[in-house]
JSON list of C-alpha atoms in Angstrom, two decimals:
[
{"chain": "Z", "resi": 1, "resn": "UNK", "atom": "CA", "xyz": [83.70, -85.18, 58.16]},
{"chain": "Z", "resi": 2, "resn": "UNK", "atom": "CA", "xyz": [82.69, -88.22, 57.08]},
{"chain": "Z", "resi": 3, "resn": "UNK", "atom": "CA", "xyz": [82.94, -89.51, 53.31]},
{"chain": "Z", "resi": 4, "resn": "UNK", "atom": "CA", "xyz": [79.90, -90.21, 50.95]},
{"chain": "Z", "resi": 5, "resn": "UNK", "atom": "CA", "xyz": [79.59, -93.71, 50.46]},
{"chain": "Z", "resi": 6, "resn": "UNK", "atom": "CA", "xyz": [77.78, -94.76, 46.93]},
{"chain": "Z", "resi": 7, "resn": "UNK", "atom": "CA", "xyz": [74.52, -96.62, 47.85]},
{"chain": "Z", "resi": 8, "resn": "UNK", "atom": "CA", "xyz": [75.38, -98.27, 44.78]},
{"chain": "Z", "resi": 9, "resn": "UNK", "atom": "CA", "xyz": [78.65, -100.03, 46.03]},
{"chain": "Z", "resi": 10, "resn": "UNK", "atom": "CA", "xyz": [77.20, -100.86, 49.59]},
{"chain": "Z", "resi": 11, "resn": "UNK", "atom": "CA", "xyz": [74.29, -102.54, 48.09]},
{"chain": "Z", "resi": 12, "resn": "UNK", "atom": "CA", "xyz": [76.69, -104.16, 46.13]},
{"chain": "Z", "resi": 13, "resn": "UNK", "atom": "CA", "xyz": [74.88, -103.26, 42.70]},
{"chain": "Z", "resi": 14, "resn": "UNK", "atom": "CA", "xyz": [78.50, -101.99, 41.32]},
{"chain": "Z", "resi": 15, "resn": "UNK", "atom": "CA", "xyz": [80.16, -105.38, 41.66]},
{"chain": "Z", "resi": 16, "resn": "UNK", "atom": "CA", "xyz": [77.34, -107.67, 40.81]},
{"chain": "Z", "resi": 17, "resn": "UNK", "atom": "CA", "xyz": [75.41, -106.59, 38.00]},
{"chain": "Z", "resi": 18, "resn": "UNK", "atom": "CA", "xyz": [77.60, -103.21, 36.57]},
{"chain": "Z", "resi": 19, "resn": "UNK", "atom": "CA", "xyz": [81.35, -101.91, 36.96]},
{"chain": "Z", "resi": 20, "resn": "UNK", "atom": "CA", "xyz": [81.95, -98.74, 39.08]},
{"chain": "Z", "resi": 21, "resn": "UNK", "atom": "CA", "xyz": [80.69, -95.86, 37.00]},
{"chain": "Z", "resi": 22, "resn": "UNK", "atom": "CA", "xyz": [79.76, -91.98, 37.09]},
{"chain": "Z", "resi": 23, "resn": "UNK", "atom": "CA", "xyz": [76.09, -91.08, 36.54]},
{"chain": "Z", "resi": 24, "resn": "UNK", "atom": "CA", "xyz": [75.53, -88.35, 34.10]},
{"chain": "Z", "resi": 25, "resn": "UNK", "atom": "CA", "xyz": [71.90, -88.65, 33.45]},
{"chain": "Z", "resi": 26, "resn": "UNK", "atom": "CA", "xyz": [69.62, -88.01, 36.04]},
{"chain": "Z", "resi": 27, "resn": "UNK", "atom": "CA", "xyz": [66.69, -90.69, 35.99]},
{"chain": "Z", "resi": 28, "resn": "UNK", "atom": "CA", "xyz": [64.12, -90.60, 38.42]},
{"chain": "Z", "resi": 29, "resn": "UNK", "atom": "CA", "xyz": [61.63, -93.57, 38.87]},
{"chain": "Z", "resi": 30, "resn": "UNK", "atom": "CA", "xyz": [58.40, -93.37, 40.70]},
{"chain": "Z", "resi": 31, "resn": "UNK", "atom": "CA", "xyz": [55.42, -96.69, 41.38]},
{"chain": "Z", "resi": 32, "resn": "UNK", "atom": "CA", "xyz": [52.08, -94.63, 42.37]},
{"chain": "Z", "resi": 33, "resn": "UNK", "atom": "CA", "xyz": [52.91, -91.88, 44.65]},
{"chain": "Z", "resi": 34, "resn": "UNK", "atom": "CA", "xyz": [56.37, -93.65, 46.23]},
{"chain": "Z", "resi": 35, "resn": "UNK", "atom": "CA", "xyz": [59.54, -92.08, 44.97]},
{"chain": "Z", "resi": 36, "resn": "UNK", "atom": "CA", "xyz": [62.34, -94.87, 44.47]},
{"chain": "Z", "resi": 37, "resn": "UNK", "atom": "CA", "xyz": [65.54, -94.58, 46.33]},
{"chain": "Z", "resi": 38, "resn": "UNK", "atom": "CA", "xyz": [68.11, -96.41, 46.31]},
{"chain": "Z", "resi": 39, "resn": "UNK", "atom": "CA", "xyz": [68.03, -98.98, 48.56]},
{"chain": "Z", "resi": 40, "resn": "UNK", "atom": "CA", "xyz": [64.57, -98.17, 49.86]},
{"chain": "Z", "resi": 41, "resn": "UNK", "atom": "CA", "xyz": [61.86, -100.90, 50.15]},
{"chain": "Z", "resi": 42, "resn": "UNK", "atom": "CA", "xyz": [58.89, -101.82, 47.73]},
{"chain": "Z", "resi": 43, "resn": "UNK", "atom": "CA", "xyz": [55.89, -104.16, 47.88]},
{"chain": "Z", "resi": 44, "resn": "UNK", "atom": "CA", "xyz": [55.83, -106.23, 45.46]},
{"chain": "Z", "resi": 45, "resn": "UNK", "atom": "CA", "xyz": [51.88, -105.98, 44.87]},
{"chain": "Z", "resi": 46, "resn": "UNK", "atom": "CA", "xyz": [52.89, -102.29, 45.08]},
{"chain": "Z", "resi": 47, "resn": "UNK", "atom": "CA", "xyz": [55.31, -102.57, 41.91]},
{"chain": "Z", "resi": 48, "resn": "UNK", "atom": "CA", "xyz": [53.18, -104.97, 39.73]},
{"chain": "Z", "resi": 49, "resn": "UNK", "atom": "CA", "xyz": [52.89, -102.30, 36.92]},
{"chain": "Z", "resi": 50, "resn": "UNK", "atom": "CA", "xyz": [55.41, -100.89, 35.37]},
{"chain": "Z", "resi": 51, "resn": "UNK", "atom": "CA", "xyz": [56.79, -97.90, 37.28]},
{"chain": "Z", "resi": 52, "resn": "UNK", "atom": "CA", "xyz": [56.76, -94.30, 35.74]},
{"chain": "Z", "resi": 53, "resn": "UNK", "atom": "CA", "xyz": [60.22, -93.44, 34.72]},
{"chain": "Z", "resi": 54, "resn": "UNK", "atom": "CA", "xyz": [61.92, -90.45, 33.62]},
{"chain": "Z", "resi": 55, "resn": "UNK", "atom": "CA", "xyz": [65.31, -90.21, 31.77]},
{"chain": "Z", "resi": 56, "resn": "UNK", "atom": "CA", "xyz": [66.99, -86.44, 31.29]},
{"chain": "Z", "resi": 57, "resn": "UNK", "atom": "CA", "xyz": [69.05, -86.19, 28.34]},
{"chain": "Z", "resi": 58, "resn": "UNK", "atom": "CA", "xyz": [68.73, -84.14, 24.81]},
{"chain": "Z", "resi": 59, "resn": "UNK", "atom": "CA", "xyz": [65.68, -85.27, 22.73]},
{"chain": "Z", "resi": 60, "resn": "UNK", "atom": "CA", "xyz": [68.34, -86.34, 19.98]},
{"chain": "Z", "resi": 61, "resn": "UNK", "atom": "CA", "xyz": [70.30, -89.18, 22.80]},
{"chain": "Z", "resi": 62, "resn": "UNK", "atom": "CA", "xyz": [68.85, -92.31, 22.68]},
{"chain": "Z", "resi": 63, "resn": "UNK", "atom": "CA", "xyz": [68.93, -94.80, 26.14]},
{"chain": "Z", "resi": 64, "resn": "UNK", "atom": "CA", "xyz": [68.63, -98.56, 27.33]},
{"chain": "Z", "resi": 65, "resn": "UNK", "atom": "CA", "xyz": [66.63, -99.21, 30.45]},
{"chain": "Z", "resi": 66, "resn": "UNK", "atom": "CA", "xyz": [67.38, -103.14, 31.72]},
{"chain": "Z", "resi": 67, "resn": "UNK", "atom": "CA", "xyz": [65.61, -104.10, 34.96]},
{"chain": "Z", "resi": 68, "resn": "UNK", "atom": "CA", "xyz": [66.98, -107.28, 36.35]},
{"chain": "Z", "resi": 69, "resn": "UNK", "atom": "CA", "xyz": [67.21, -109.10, 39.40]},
{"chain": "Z", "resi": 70, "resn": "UNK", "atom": "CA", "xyz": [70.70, -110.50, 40.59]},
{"chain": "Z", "resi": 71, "resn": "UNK", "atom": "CA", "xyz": [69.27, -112.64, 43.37]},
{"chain": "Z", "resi": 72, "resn": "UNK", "atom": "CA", "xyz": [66.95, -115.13, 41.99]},
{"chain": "Z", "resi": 73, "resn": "UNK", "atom": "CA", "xyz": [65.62, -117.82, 43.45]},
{"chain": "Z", "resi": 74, "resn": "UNK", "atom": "CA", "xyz": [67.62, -116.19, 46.92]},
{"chain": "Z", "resi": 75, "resn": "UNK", "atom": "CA", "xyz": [70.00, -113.90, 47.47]},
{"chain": "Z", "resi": 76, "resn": "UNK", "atom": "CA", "xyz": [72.06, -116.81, 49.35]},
{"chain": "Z", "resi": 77, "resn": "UNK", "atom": "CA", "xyz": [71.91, -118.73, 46.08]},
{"chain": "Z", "resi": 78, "resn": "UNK", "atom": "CA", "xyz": [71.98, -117.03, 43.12]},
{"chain": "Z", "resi": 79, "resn": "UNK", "atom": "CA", "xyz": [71.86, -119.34, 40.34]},
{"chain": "Z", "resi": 80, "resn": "UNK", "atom": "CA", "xyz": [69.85, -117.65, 38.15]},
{"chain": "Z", "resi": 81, "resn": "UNK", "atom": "CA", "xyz": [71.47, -114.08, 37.90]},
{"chain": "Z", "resi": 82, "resn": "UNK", "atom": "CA", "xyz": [70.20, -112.14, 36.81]},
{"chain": "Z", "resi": 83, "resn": "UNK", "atom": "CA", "xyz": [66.60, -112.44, 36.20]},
{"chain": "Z", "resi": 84, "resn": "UNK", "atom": "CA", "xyz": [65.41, -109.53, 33.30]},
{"chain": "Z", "resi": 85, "resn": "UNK", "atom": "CA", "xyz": [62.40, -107.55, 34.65]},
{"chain": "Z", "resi": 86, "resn": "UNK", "atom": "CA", "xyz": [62.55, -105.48, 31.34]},
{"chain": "Z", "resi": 87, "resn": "UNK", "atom": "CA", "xyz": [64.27, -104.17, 28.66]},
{"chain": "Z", "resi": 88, "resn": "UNK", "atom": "CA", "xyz": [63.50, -100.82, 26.88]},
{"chain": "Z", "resi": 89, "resn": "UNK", "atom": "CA", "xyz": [65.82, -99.84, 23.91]},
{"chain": "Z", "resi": 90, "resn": "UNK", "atom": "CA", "xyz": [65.73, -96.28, 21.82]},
{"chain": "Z", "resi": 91, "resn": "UNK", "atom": "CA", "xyz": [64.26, -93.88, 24.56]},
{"chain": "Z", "resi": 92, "resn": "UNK", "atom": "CA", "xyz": [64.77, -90.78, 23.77]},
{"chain": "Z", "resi": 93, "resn": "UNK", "atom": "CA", "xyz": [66.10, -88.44, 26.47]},
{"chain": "Z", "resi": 94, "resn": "UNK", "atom": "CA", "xyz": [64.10, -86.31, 28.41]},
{"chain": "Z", "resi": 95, "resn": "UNK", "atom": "CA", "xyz": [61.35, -88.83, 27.96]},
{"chain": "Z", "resi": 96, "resn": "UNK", "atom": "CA", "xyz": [60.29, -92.35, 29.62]},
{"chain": "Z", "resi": 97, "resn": "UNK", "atom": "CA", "xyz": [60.56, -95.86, 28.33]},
{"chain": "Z", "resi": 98, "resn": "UNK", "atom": "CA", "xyz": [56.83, -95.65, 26.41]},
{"chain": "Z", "resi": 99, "resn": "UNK", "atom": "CA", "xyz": [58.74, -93.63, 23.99]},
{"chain": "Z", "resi": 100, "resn": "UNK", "atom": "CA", "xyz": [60.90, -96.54, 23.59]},
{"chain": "Z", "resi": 101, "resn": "UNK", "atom": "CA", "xyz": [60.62, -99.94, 22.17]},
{"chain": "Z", "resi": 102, "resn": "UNK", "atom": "CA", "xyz": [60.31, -102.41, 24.57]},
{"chain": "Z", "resi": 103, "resn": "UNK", "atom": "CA", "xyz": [62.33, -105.76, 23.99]},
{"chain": "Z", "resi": 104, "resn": "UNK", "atom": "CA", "xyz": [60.93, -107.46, 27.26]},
{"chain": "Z", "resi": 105, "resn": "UNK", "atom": "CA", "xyz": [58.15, -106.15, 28.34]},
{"chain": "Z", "resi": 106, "resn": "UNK", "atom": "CA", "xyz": [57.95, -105.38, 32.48]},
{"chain": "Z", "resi": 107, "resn": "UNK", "atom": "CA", "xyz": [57.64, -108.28, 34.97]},
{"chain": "Z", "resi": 108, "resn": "UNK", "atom": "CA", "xyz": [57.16, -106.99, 38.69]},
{"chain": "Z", "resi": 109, "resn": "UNK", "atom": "CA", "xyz": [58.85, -108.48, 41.30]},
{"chain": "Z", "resi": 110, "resn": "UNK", "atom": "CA", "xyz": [58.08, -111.88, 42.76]},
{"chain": "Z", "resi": 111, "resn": "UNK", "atom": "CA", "xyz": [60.82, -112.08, 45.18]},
{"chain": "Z", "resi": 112, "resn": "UNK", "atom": "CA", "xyz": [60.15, -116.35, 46.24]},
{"chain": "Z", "resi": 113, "resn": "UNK", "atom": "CA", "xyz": [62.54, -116.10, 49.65]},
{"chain": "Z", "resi": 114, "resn": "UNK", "atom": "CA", "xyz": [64.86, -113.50, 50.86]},
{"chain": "Z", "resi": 115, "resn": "UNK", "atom": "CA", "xyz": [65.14, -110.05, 50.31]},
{"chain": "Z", "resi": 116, "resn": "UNK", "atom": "CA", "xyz": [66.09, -109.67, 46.76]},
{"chain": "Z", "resi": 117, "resn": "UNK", "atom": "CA", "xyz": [67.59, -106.21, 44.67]},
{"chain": "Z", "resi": 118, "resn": "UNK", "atom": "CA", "xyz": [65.72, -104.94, 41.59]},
{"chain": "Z", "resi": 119, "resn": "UNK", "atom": "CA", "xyz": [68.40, -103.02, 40.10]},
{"chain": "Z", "resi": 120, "resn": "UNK", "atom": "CA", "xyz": [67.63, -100.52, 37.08]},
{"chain": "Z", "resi": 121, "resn": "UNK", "atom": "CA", "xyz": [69.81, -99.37, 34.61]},
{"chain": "Z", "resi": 122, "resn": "UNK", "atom": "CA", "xyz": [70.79, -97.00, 31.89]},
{"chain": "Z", "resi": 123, "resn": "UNK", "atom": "CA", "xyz": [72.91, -96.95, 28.82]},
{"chain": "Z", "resi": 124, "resn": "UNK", "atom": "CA", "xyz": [73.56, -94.12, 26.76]},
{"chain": "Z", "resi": 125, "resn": "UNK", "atom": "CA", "xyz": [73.17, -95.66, 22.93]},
{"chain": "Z", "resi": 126, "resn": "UNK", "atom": "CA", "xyz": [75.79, -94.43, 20.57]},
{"chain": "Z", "resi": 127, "resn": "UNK", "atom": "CA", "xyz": [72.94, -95.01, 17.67]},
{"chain": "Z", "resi": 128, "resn": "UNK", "atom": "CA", "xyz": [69.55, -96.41, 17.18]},
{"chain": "Z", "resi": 129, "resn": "UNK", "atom": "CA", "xyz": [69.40, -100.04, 18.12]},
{"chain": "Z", "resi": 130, "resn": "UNK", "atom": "CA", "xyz": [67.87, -102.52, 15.61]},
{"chain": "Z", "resi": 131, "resn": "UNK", "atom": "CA", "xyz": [65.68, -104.21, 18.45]},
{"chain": "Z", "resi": 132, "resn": "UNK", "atom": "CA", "xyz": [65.62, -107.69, 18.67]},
{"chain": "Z", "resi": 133, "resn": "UNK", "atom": "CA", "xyz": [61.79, -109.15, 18.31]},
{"chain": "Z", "resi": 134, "resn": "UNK", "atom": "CA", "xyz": [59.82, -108.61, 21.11]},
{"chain": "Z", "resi": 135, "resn": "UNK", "atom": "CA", "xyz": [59.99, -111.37, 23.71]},
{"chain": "Z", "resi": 136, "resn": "UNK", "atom": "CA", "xyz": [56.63, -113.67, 23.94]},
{"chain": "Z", "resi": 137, "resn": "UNK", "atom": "CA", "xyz": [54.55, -113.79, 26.98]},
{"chain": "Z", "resi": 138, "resn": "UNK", "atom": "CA", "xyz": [55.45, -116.45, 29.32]},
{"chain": "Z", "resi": 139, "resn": "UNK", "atom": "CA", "xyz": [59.08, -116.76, 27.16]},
{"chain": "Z", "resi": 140, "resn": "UNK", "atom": "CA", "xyz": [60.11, -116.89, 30.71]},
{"chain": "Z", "resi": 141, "resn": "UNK", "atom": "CA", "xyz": [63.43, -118.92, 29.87]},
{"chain": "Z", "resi": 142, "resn": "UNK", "atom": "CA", "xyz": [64.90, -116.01, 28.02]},
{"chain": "Z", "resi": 143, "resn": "UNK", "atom": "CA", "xyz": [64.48, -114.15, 31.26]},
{"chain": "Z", "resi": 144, "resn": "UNK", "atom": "CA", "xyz": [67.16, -116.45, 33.04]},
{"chain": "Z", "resi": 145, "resn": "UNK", "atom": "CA", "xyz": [70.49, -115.78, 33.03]},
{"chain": "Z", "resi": 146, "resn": "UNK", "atom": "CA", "xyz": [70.72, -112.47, 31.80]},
{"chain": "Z", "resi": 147, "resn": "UNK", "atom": "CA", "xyz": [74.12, -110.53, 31.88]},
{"chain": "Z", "resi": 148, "resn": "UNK", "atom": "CA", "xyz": [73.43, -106.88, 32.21]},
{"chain": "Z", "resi": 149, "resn": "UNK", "atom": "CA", "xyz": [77.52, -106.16, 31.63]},
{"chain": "Z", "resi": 150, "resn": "UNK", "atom": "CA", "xyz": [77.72, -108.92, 28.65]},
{"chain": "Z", "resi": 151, "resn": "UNK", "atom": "CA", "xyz": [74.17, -107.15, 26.90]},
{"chain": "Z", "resi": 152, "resn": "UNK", "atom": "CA", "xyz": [76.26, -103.36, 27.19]},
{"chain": "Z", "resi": 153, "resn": "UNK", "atom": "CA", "xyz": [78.91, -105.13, 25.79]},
{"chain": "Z", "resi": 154, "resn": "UNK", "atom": "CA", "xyz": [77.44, -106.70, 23.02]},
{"chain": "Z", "resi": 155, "resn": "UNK", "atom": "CA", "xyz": [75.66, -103.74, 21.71]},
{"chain": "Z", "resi": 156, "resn": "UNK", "atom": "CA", "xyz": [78.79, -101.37, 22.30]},
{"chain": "Z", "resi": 157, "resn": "UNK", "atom": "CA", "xyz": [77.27, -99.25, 25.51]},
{"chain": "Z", "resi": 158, "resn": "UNK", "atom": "CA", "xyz": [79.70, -98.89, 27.47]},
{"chain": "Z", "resi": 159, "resn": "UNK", "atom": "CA", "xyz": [79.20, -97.87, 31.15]},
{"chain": "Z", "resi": 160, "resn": "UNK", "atom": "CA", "xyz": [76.03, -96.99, 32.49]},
{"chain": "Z", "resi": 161, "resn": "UNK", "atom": "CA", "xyz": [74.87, -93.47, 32.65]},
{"chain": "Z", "resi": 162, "resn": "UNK", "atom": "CA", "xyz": [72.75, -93.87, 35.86]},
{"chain": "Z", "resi": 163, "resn": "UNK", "atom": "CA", "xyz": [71.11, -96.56, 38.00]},
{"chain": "Z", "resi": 164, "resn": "UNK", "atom": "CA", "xyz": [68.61, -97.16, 41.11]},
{"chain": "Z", "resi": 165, "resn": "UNK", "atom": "CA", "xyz": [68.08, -99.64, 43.11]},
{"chain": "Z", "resi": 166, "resn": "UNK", "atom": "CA", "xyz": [65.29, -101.26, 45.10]},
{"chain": "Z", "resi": 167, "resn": "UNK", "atom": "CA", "xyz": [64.46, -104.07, 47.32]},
{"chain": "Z", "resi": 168, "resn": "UNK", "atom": "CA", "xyz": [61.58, -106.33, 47.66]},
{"chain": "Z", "resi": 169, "resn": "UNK", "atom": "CA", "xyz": [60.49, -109.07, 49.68]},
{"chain": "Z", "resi": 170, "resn": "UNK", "atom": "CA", "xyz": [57.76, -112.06, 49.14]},
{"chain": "Z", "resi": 171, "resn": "UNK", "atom": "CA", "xyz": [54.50, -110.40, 51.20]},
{"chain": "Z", "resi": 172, "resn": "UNK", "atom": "CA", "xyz": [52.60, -113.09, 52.89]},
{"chain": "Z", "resi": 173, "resn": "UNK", "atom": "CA", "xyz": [49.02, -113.56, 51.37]},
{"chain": "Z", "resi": 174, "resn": "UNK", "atom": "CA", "xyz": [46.74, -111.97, 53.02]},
{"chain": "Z", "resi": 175, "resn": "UNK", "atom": "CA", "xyz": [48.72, -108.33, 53.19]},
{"chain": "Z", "resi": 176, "resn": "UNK", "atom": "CA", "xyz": [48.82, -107.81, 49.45]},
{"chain": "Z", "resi": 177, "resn": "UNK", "atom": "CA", "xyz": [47.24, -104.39, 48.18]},
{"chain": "Z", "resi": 178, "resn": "UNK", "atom": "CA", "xyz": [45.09, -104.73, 45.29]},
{"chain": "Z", "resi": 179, "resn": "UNK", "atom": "CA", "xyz": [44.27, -101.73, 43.44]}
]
């Protein structure tokens, strides 16, 4: 019988952006039609908008969704880990992060070389978060450098209550959908 192996830990998610953790929540995160699993892959052109996601939880919990990257520029060099894709404070459960406030607002995936992770994350609040203002567009410096584990710190979250993971590659030119 063999043993079930976190997808989490081989992708090496649990490690390099969050500590080992139990999911409680269910989330479930969809671009278009495609279902996200973890570890499955996703055009970039495919995930330029903001994917539909949906938290469980009691109307009265409160959640943070961070999307980073941990291997920008390339996986083989990291230097800028992580890169934030988006931040979404104050969802309530059982809803998606529209019903939130949105601290960076979503940045698709423009993997430059490699096959890089776009890991997504949720923290259970333990109260309403004053949100920081609203990043600028093209503020892309306060993108770089991001700490998922040193933001759940700093705003007392604790461990996650669930997370996915996807990966995306540069597509050359002329495949790109447009729709």
């Amino acid at each position: 019988m063999a043993a079930h192996v976190d997808p989490l830990v081989v992708g090496r998610v649990i490690g390099d952006v969050v500590d080992l953790f139990v999911p409680t929540v269910a989330m479930s995160v969809r671009f278009g039609t495609k279902d996200l699993t973890n570890g499955c892959e996703i055009k970039p052109s495919i995930a330029a908008d903001a994917p539909a996601v949906q938290i469980a939880g009691r109307a009265n919990d409160l959640f943070t969704l961070i999307m980073t990257d941990p291997d920008a520029p390339s996986p083989s060099e990291p230097s800028m880990r992580e890169w934030l894709h988006w931040l979404v404070v104050n969802i309530p459960g059982g809803t998606d992060p529209s019903q939130g406030e949105a601290v960076v607002p979503y940045m698709g995936p423009r993997p430059p070389v490699g096959i890089h992770r776009y890991v997504m994350v949720v923290f259970q609040q333990k109260a309403r978060m004053t949100a920081p203002p609203a990043l600028a567009p093209g503020a892309e410096a306060a993108r770089v450098g991001f700490t998922t584990r040193a933001f759940a710190d700093r705003h007392d979250l604790g461990l996650p209550v669930a997370a996915m993971y996807f990966n995306a590659q540069k597509e050359p030119a002329n495949r790109r959908r447009h729709y």
